[in-house]
CSV table of C-alpha atoms in Angstrom, one decimal:
chain,number,residue,atom,x,y,z
F,1,MET,CA,22.6,-30.9,4.2
F,2,ARG,CA,22.0,-27.7,2.5
F,3,PHE,CA,18.7,-26.1,1.4
F,4,THR,CA,18.3,-24.8,-1.8
F,5,TYR,CA,15.5,-22.2,-2.5
F,6,LYS,CA,14.3,-20.9,-5.8
F,7,LEU,CA,12.2,-18.3,-7.1
F,8,GLN,CA,11.3,-17.1,-10.0
F,9,CYS,CA,8.2,-15.4,-12.0
F,10,GLU,CA,7.4,-14.2,-15.3
F,11,LEU,CA,6.3,-10.4,-15.7
F,12,PRO,CA,3.7,-9.3,-17.6
F,13,PHE,CA,5.9,-7.2,-20.0
F,14,THR,CA,9.5,-6.9,-20.8
F,15,LEU,CA,11.9,-5.4,-19.0
F,16,CYS,CA,15.1,-3.8,-21.5
F,17,LEU,CA,17.4,-5.1,-19.5
F,18,PRO,CA,20.7,-7.7,-19.9
F,19,ASN,CA,20.8,-11.2,-18.6
F,20,GLU,CA,22.6,-10.3,-15.4
F,21,THR,CA,22.2,-10.4,-11.7
F,22,PHE,CA,20.9,-7.2,-9.9
F,23,HIS,CA,21.5,-7.2,-5.7
F,24,VAL,CA,18.8,-4.8,-4.7
F,25,ALA,CA,18.8,-3.5,-1.2
F,26,LEU,CA,15.9,-4.3,1.0
F,27,GLY,CA,16.1,-2.0,4.1
F,28,ASP,CA,19.0,-2.4,6.5
F,29,GLY,CA,19.6,-6.1,6.0
F,30,PRO,CA,21.6,-8.0,2.8
F,31,THR,CA,21.1,-6.9,-0.4
F,32,PHE,CA,18.6,-9.3,-2.2
F,33,SER,CA,19.8,-10.6,-5.5
F,34,LEU,CA,17.4,-10.3,-8.7
F,35,GLY,CA,18.7,-12.2,-11.9
F,36,ILE,CA,17.4,-11.1,-15.1
F,37,ASN,CA,16.8,-13.5,-17.9
F,38,ASN,CA,14.9,-12.4,-21.4
F,39,GLU,CA,15.9,-16.1,-23.0
F,40,THR,CA,13.6,-18.5,-21.0
F,41,TYR,CA,11.0,-20.6,-22.6
F,42,SER,CA,8.6,-23.1,-21.3
F,43,LEU,CA,7.8,-26.4,-22.8
F,44,ARG,CA,5.0,-28.7,-21.8
F,45,PHE,CA,5.3,-32.3,-21.2
F,46,ILE,CA,4.0,-35.2,-19.7
F,47,SER,CA,5.8,-37.0,-16.6
F,48,ASN,CA,4.3,-39.7,-15.3
F,49,GLY,CA,1.0,-39.5,-16.3
F,50,LYS,CA,0.6,-35.6,-15.3
F,51,MET,CA,1.0,-32.4,-17.5
F,52,SER,CA,4.0,-30.5,-16.2
F,53,THR,CA,5.8,-27.6,-17.1
F,54,ALA,CA,9.6,-27.0,-18.0
F,55,PHE,CA,10.9,-23.5,-18.0
F,56,ALA,CA,14.7,-23.3,-18.9
F,57,SER,CA,16.9,-21.7,-22.1
F,58,ARG,CA,16.0,-23.3,-25.3
F,59,GLU,CA,19.3,-24.9,-25.3
F,60,MET,CA,18.7,-26.6,-21.8
F,61,LEU,CA,15.4,-27.9,-22.8
F,62,LEU,CA,17.0,-29.1,-26.0
F,63,ALA,CA,19.7,-30.8,-23.9
F,64,ASN,CA,16.8,-32.7,-21.4
F,65,PHE,CA,14.7,-33.2,-23.7
F,66,PRO,CA,16.4,-35.1,-27.4
F,67,ASP,CA,13.4,-35.6,-29.2
F,68,LEU,CA,12.2,-32.0,-29.4
F,69,GLN,CA,11.8,-30.5,-32.7
F,70,THR,CA,11.4,-26.4,-33.1
F,71,HIS,CA,7.6,-26.5,-33.2
F,72,ASP,CA,7.5,-27.9,-29.9
F,73,PHE,CA,8.6,-24.7,-28.2
F,74,SER,CA,6.0,-22.4,-27.1
F,75,GLU,CA,6.5,-18.3,-27.8
F,76,LYS,CA,9.2,-16.9,-25.7
F,77,MET,CA,8.6,-15.8,-22.2
F,78,ARG,CA,8.9,-12.4,-21.3
F,79,THR,CA,11.1,-11.4,-18.4
F,80,VAL,CA,11.9,-13.8,-15.9
F,81,VAL,CA,13.0,-12.6,-12.6
F,82,PHE,CA,14.5,-15.5,-10.3
F,83,HIS,CA,16.4,-15.6,-7.0
F,84,GLU,CA,18.5,-18.3,-5.5
F,85,GLU,CA,19.6,-19.0,-1.6
F,86,HIS,CA,21.6,-21.5,0.4
F,87,GLU,CA,21.0,-22.3,4.4
F,88,ASP,CA,22.9,-25.2,5.7
F,89,ILE,CA,21.4,-26.7,8.8
F,90,GLU,CA,22.0,-30.0,10.5
F,91,GLU,CA,19.7,-32.5,10.3
F,92,ALA,CA,19.2,-32.8,14.6
F,93,SER,CA,18.2,-29.4,13.7
F,94,LEU,CA,15.0,-30.5,12.0
F,95,PRO,CA,11.5,-30.1,13.5
F,96,ALA,CA,10.4,-33.1,15.1
F,97,LEU,CA,7.1,-34.6,13.9
F,98,ASP,CA,3.5,-34.8,15.6
F,99,ASN,CA,1.9,-37.3,13.6
F,100,LEU,CA,3.2,-39.6,11.1
F,101,VAL,CA,-0.6,-40.5,9.6
F,102,GLU,CA,-1.1,-37.2,8.6
F,103,HIS,CA,2.0,-36.6,6.7
F,104,MET,CA,1.2,-40.3,4.8
F,105,GLU,CA,-2.2,-38.6,4.1
F,106,GLU,CA,-0.7,-36.0,2.5
F,107,ASP,CA,1.4,-37.8,0.2
F,108,LEU,CA,-1.6,-40.2,-0.8
F,109,VAL,CA,-3.8,-37.0,-1.7
F,110,LYS,CA,-1.0,-35.6,-3.3
F,111,GLN,CA,-0.1,-38.7,-5.4
F,112,GLY,CA,-3.7,-38.3,-6.7
F,113,ALA,CA,-5.7,-40.8,-4.1
F,114,ARG,CA,-9.4,-40.8,-4.0
F,115,TYR,CA,-11.6,-42.3,-1.2
F,116,ASP,CA,-15.2,-42.6,-1.1
F,117,ASP,CA,-15.8,-43.2,2.9
F,118,PRO,CA,-13.8,-40.3,4.6
F,119,THR,CA,-12.2,-42.6,7.0
F,120,ALA,CA,-10.5,-45.0,4.6
F,121,LEU,CA,-7.7,-42.3,3.6
F,122,ALA,CA,-6.6,-42.6,7.5
F,123,ALA,CA,-6.6,-46.2,7.0
F,124,ASP,CA,-5.0,-46.4,4.2
F,125,ALA,CA,-2.2,-44.3,5.4
F,126,LYS,CA,-1.9,-46.4,8.8
F,127,GLN,CA,-1.1,-49.6,6.2
F,128,ARG,CA,1.0,-47.9,4.4
F,129,LEU,CA,3.5,-46.6,7.3
F,130,ALA,CA,3.2,-50.2,8.9
F,131,ASP,CA,4.4,-51.7,5.3
F,132,LEU,CA,7.5,-49.4,5.4
F,133,SER,CA,10.8,-51.0,6.2
F,134,GLY,CA,13.5,-49.3,8.7
F,135,PRO,CA,15.2,-47.3,5.6
F,136,GLU,CA,12.0,-46.3,4.1
F,137,LEU,CA,10.3,-45.1,7.1
F,138,THR,CA,13.6,-43.4,7.8
F,139,GLU,CA,13.9,-41.7,4.2
F,140,PHE,CA,10.2,-40.7,5.0
F,141,LYS,CA,10.4,-39.0,8.3
F,142,LEU,CA,13.1,-37.1,7.1
F,143,ARG,CA,11.7,-36.2,3.9
F,144,HIS,CA,8.6,-34.6,5.6
F,145,GLN,CA,10.9,-32.9,8.6
F,146,GLN,CA,12.7,-31.6,6.0
F,147,LEU,CA,9.1,-30.2,4.4
F,148,PHE,CA,8.0,-28.9,7.7
F,149,HIS,CA,11.6,-26.8,7.7
F,150,ALA,CA,11.1,-25.3,4.5
F,151,ARG,CA,7.7,-24.8,3.9
F,152,PRO,CA,7.4,-21.6,6.7
F,153,LYS,CA,9.9,-19.7,4.6
F,154,ARG,CA,7.4,-19.8,1.6
F,155,LEU,CA,6.3,-16.5,2.6
F,156,PRO,CA,9.1,-14.5,3.9
F,157,LEU,CA,10.6,-15.6,0.8
F,158,ALA,CA,7.6,-14.4,-1.5
F,159,SER,CA,6.8,-11.2,-0.2
F,160,ASP,CA,10.9,-10.2,0.0
F,161,PHE,CA,10.9,-11.7,-3.5
F,162,LEU,CA,8.2,-9.5,-4.6
F,163,ARG,CA,9.1,-6.3,-2.8
F,164,ALA,CA,12.7,-6.7,-4.4
F,165,THR,CA,11.5,-7.4,-8.3
F,166,ASN,CA,9.1,-3.9,-7.7
F,167,ARG,CA,11.9,-1.8,-6.4
F,168,LEU,CA,14.0,-3.0,-9.7
F,169,ILE,CA,11.2,-2.0,-11.7
F,170,ARG,CA,10.7,1.4,-9.8
F,171,GLN,CA,14.4,1.9,-10.4
F,172,TYR,CA,13.9,0.9,-13.8
F,173,MET,CA,11.0,3.3,-14.7
F,174,VAL,CA,13.3,6.0,-13.6
F,175,GLU,CA,16.3,5.0,-15.0
F,176,VAL,CA,14.8,4.1,-18.7
F,177,ASP,CA,11.8,6.5,-19.0
F,178,ASP,CA,10.0,2.8,-20.1
F,179,PRO,CA,5.9,3.9,-20.0
F,180,PHE,CA,5.2,0.4,-20.3
F,181,VAL,CA,5.9,-0.9,-17.1
F,182,GLU,CA,4.6,-0.4,-14.0
F,183,GLU,CA,4.6,-2.5,-9.9
F,184,ILE,CA,3.0,-5.6,-10.0
F,185,GLY,CA,1.0,-7.5,-7.2
F,186,LEU,CA,0.6,-11.6,-7.3
F,187,GLY,CA,-2.4,-10.9,-8.9
F,188,HIS,CA,-0.8,-9.7,-12.3
F,189,LEU,CA,1.5,-12.9,-11.6
F,190,ALA,CA,-1.1,-15.3,-11.3
F,191,LEU,CA,-2.1,-14.8,-15.0
F,192,THR,CA,1.4,-15.1,-16.3
F,193,THR,CA,3.0,-18.7,-17.8
F,194,MET,CA,4.1,-19.5,-14.4
F,195,LEU,CA,1.1,-18.9,-12.4
F,196,GLY,CA,2.3,-16.7,-9.6
F,197,ILE,CA,5.5,-17.2,-7.9
F,198,PHE,CA,7.5,-20.5,-8.8
F,199,ILE,CA,9.2,-21.7,-5.7
F,200,GLU,CA,11.2,-25.0,-6.1
F,201,PHE,CA,13.0,-26.2,-2.5
F,202,SER,CA,15.6,-29.0,-2.8
F,203,VAL,CA,18.1,-31.0,-0.4
F,204,ASP,CA,21.8,-31.7,-1.3
F,205,GLY,CA,20.1,-31.1,-4.9
F,206,LEU,CA,17.4,-33.4,-5.0
F,207,ILE,CA,13.9,-31.6,-5.6
F,208,LEU,CA,11.6,-31.3,-2.1
F,209,GLU,CA,8.6,-29.8,-3.3
F,210,SER,CA,8.0,-26.5,-6.2
F,211,GLY,CA,4.9,-25.0,-7.8
F,212,PRO,CA,3.7,-21.3,-7.7
F,213,PHE,CA,3.2,-19.7,-5.1
F,214,VAL,CA,-0.2,-17.0,-5.4
F,215,ASP,CA,-1.2,-16.8,-1.8
F,216,LYS,CA,-4.8,-15.1,-1.6
F,217,VAL,CA,-4.8,-14.7,-5.5
F,218,PRO,CA,-6.6,-17.8,-6.9
F,219,LEU,CA,-6.1,-18.7,-10.1
F,220,VAL,CA,-9.6,-18.6,-11.2
F,221,LEU,CA,-8.7,-15.0,-12.3
F,222,LYS,CA,-8.3,-16.2,-15.4
F,223,ARG,CA,-12.5,-16.5,-15.2
F,224,PRO,CA,-14.7,-13.9,-14.1
F,225,TRP,CA,-14.2,-14.5,-9.9
F,226,ARG,CA,-16.9,-11.7,-8.6
F,227,PRO,CA,-20.4,-13.0,-8.6
F,228,ILE,CA,-22.4,-9.8,-10.7
F,229,THR,CA,-26.2,-9.2,-10.0
F,230,PRO,CA,-28.4,-7.4,-12.6
F,231,GLU,CA,-28.2,-4.9,-10.2
F,232,ASN,CA,-24.9,-4.6,-10.5
F,233,THR,CA,-25.1,-4.4,-14.3
F,234,PHE,CA,-28.1,-2.0,-13.9
F,235,SER,CA,-25.3,0.6,-11.8
F,236,VAL,CA,-22.4,0.4,-14.0
F,237,HIS,CA,-24.8,1.1,-17.2
F,238,LYS,CA,-26.4,3.9,-15.2
F,239,GLY,CA,-22.7,5.5,-13.8
F,240,VAL,CA,-20.9,5.5,-17.1
F,241,GLY,CA,-23.9,6.9,-18.7
F,242,ALA,CA,-24.2,10.3,-16.3
F,243,SER,CA,-22.0,13.2,-16.5
F,244,ALA,CA,-20.4,12.9,-13.4
F,245,SER,CA,-17.2,11.1,-13.0
F,246,PRO,CA,-17.6,7.7,-9.9
F,247,ASP,CA,-17.2,9.3,-6.5
F,248,PHE,CA,-13.5,9.9,-6.5
F,249,ALA,CA,-12.8,8.9,-2.7
F,250,ARG,CA,-14.2,5.2,-3.5
F,251,VAL,CA,-12.0,5.5,-6.5
F,252,LEU,CA,-9.0,6.5,-4.1
F,253,LEU,CA,-9.1,4.1,-1.3
F,254,ARG,CA,-9.6,0.9,-4.3
F,255,ARG,CA,-6.5,2.1,-5.9
F,256,ALA,CA,-5.5,2.4,-2.3
F,257,GLU,CA,-5.8,-1.7,-1.6
F,258,ASN,CA,-4.4,-2.3,-4.6
F,259,LEU,CA,-1.4,-0.2,-4.6
F,260,VAL,CA,-0.7,-2.4,-1.0
F,261,GLU,CA,-1.0,-5.1,-3.2
F,262,ARG,CA,1.9,-3.7,-5.3
F,263,THR,CA,4.3,-3.1,-2.4
F,264,ALA,CA,3.9,0.8,-3.0
F,265,TYR,CA,3.0,1.3,0.5
F,266,ARG,CA,3.7,5.0,1.0
F,267,ASN,CA,1.6,5.9,-2.1
F,268,ALA,CA,-1.5,3.2,-0.6
F,269,ILE,CA,-1.3,5.8,2.7
F,270,ALA,CA,-1.2,9.1,0.4
F,271,GLU,CA,-4.3,7.6,-1.4
F,272,ALA,CA,-6.4,6.3,1.7
F,273,ALA,CA,-5.9,9.6,3.7
F,274,ALA,CA,-6.2,11.6,0.8
F,275,ALA,CA,-9.5,9.5,-0.2
F,276,LEU,CA,-11.0,10.4,3.6
F,277,GLU,CA,-10.4,13.9,3.8
F,278,ILE,CA,-12.3,13.7,0.1
F,279,VAL,CA,-15.2,12.2,2.3
F,280,VAL,CA,-15.4,14.6,4.7
F,281,ALA,CA,-15.6,17.9,2.9
F,282,LYS,CA,-17.9,16.6,0.4
F,283,SER,CA,-20.4,15.2,3.5
F,284,ILE,CA,-20.0,19.1,5.0
F,285,GLN,CA,-21.1,20.2,1.3
F,286,ARG,CA,-23.7,17.7,0.9
F,287,ALA,CA,-24.7,19.3,4.3
F,288,MET,CA,-24.6,22.8,4.0
F,289,ALA,CA,-26.3,22.7,0.4
F,290,SER,CA,-29.3,20.5,1.5
F,291,GLN,CA,-29.8,23.4,4.2
F,292,GLY,CA,-29.7,25.9,1.5
F,293,LYS,CA,-26.3,27.5,1.6
F,294,SER,CA,-24.4,29.4,-1.3
F,295,GLN,CA,-21.5,27.9,-2.7
F,296,SER,CA,-19.9,31.0,-1.4
F,297,GLU,CA,-20.7,29.8,1.8
F,298,ILE,CA,-19.8,26.8,1.6
F,299,ASP,CA,-16.1,27.5,0.1
F,300,THR,CA,-15.6,29.7,3.1
F,301,GLU,CA,-16.8,27.3,6.1
F,302,LEU,CA,-14.1,25.0,4.5
F,303,ASP,CA,-12.0,27.0,4.2
F,304,SER,CA,-11.9,28.0,7.8
F,305,THR,CA,-10.4,24.3,8.1
F,306,LYS,CA,-8.4,24.2,5.4
F,307,PHE,CA,-5.1,23.4,6.9
F,308,ASP,CA,-6.7,21.9,10.2
F,309,PHE,CA,-8.3,18.1,8.8
F,310,GLN,CA,-9.0,16.8,13.1
F,311,LYS,CA,-11.1,20.3,13.6
F,312,ARG,CA,-13.0,19.6,10.1
F,313,ALA,CA,-13.9,15.8,11.1
F,314,LYS,CA,-14.4,16.5,14.7
F,315,ILE,CA,-16.0,19.9,15.1
F,316,GLN,CA,-17.3,20.9,11.1
F,317,LEU,CA,-18.7,17.8,10.3
F,318,LYS,CA,-20.4,17.6,13.5
F,319,ASN,CA,-21.6,21.0,13.1
F,320,TRP,CA,-23.4,20.4,10.0
F,321,ARG,CA,-24.0,16.6,10.2
F,322,GLY,CA,-24.9,15.7,13.6
F,323,LYS,CA,-22.1,13.7,14.2
F,324,GLY,CA,-18.3,13.9,14.1
F,325,ALA,CA,-15.8,11.5,13.5
F,326,SER,CA,-15.0,11.1,17.1
F,327,ASP,CA,-18.4,10.5,17.8
F,328,LEU,CA,-18.7,7.7,15.1
F,329,ASP,CA,-15.6,5.7,16.8
F,330,PRO,CA,-13.8,7.4,19.5
F,331,SER,CA,-11.0,4.3,19.2
F,332,LEU,CA,-10.6,4.7,15.7
F,333,TRP,CA,-10.4,8.3,15.5
F,334,THR,CA,-7.7,8.3,18.0
F,335,GLN,CA,-5.8,6.1,15.7
F,336,ILE,CA,-6.4,7.8,12.4
F,337,VAL,CA,-4.9,10.8,14.6
F,338,SER,CA,-2.1,8.9,14.9
F,339,ASP,CA,-2.0,8.0,11.6
F,340,ARG,CA,-1.9,10.8,10.2
F,341,ARG,CA,0.9,11.8,12.3
F,342,ASN,CA,3.0,8.9,12.4
F,343,HIS,CA,2.6,7.8,8.9
F,344,ARG,CA,0.6,10.0,6.7
F,345,ASN,CA,2.5,13.7,7.3
F,346,ALA,CA,5.4,11.4,7.9
F,347,ILE,CA,5.7,10.1,4.5
F,348,VAL,CA,4.0,13.0,2.4
F,349,HIS,CA,7.2,15.1,3.6
F,350,SER,CA,9.9,12.4,3.2
F,351,ASP,CA,11.2,9.5,1.4
F,352,ARG,CA,10.3,7.4,3.8
F,353,GLU,CA,8.6,3.7,3.3
F,354,PRO,CA,6.5,2.2,5.6
F,355,SER,CA,6.2,-1.7,6.2
F,356,GLU,CA,3.2,-4.0,4.2
F,357,THR,CA,1.8,-4.2,7.8
F,358,ASP,CA,1.6,-1.0,8.9
F,359,ALA,CA,0.5,0.0,5.3
F,360,ARG,CA,-2.5,-2.9,5.4
F,361,ALA,CA,-3.4,-1.7,8.9
F,362,VAL,CA,-3.6,2.4,8.3
F,363,VAL,CA,-5.1,1.8,5.0
F,364,ALA,CA,-7.9,-0.6,6.4
F,365,ARG,CA,-8.8,2.1,9.1
F,366,PHE,CA,-8.8,5.3,6.5
F,367,ARG,CA,-11.3,2.6,4.7
F,368,ARG,CA,-13.0,2.1,7.9
F,369,MET,CA,-13.7,5.6,8.7
F,370,ALA,CA,-14.7,6.7,5.5
F,371,GLU,CA,-17.2,4.1,5.3
F,372,LEU,CA,-19.1,5.4,8.5
F,373,ILE,CA,-19.0,9.0,7.2
F,374,LEU,CA,-20.5,8.2,3.9
F,375,ALA,CA,-23.3,6.0,6.1
F,376,LEU,CA,-24.3,9.6,7.7
């Protein structure tokens, strides 16, 4: 049997590229094909009593919905990026199923079934399984085996798709000098017509499952999603009304986390490392100023460790604040030293792009150390 995996997303802007396929290199593996389409429309329609959305060219929509009129179309979508790949697998290689009742419960919930008694769902599922004929039960098992095989591929496929899309965007930015595009994260895509990366699994031409993939980014992004207290609001008023800008180290830490989401891993590590350096320097400055030291004395003290961050964070910080970075969390400090050598220094002076796993971990560690120092 042939599995087909289709992924597509609408960008939050338009790439001024022709409708062609671009083969994007991702590390040492095979290239990842990305199609560009600037002629896609969306159409809302009712299917089996539920509202659905179709994404296709105007011609294809007219062919599949012959009663359409011109005014039925929404506005043309922005650039749609898509990918399709295939996998041939024997039925005997499909994963085994442990609990058929749970799979029937899943089908019932998808169909909109509602139960007042929590035990009623399981009872209904058992009865419906018992009512299936031999061929129907075989078909039911096969479909869920296929789903069990396909679903684990959602995350790695979506990750590669996002990485490849951002690589294409970066190349476009360089070659076209377009100031209106930027790298994207799942948060950007969750707000588009497709509500994320739209993924469709099919087997031998029959659709198994389809829908948007948004991972941890909730669709509630269309509305306020952070609880804001009166104290938060007051702080914002106070902050923007002050002559001083927000703490730049905190800005860099937030920016680093955002860059990870947009697959700009190199930039994320550089920003997080810079934030930690600023936090250490500012902490020493504040301590010296509180002890009556002049700006000249502060500058001289910091200049002595200008090219030795370890000495500044471990010894100089301890001299003025009572604790150095290694005292705050010895194991974390050891890892920070390693991260600066193997990641921060290695990427700043090269064109190496770290992995997502490394970037997330490094940024989190830099942030944790910065928070410990800020709390001194």
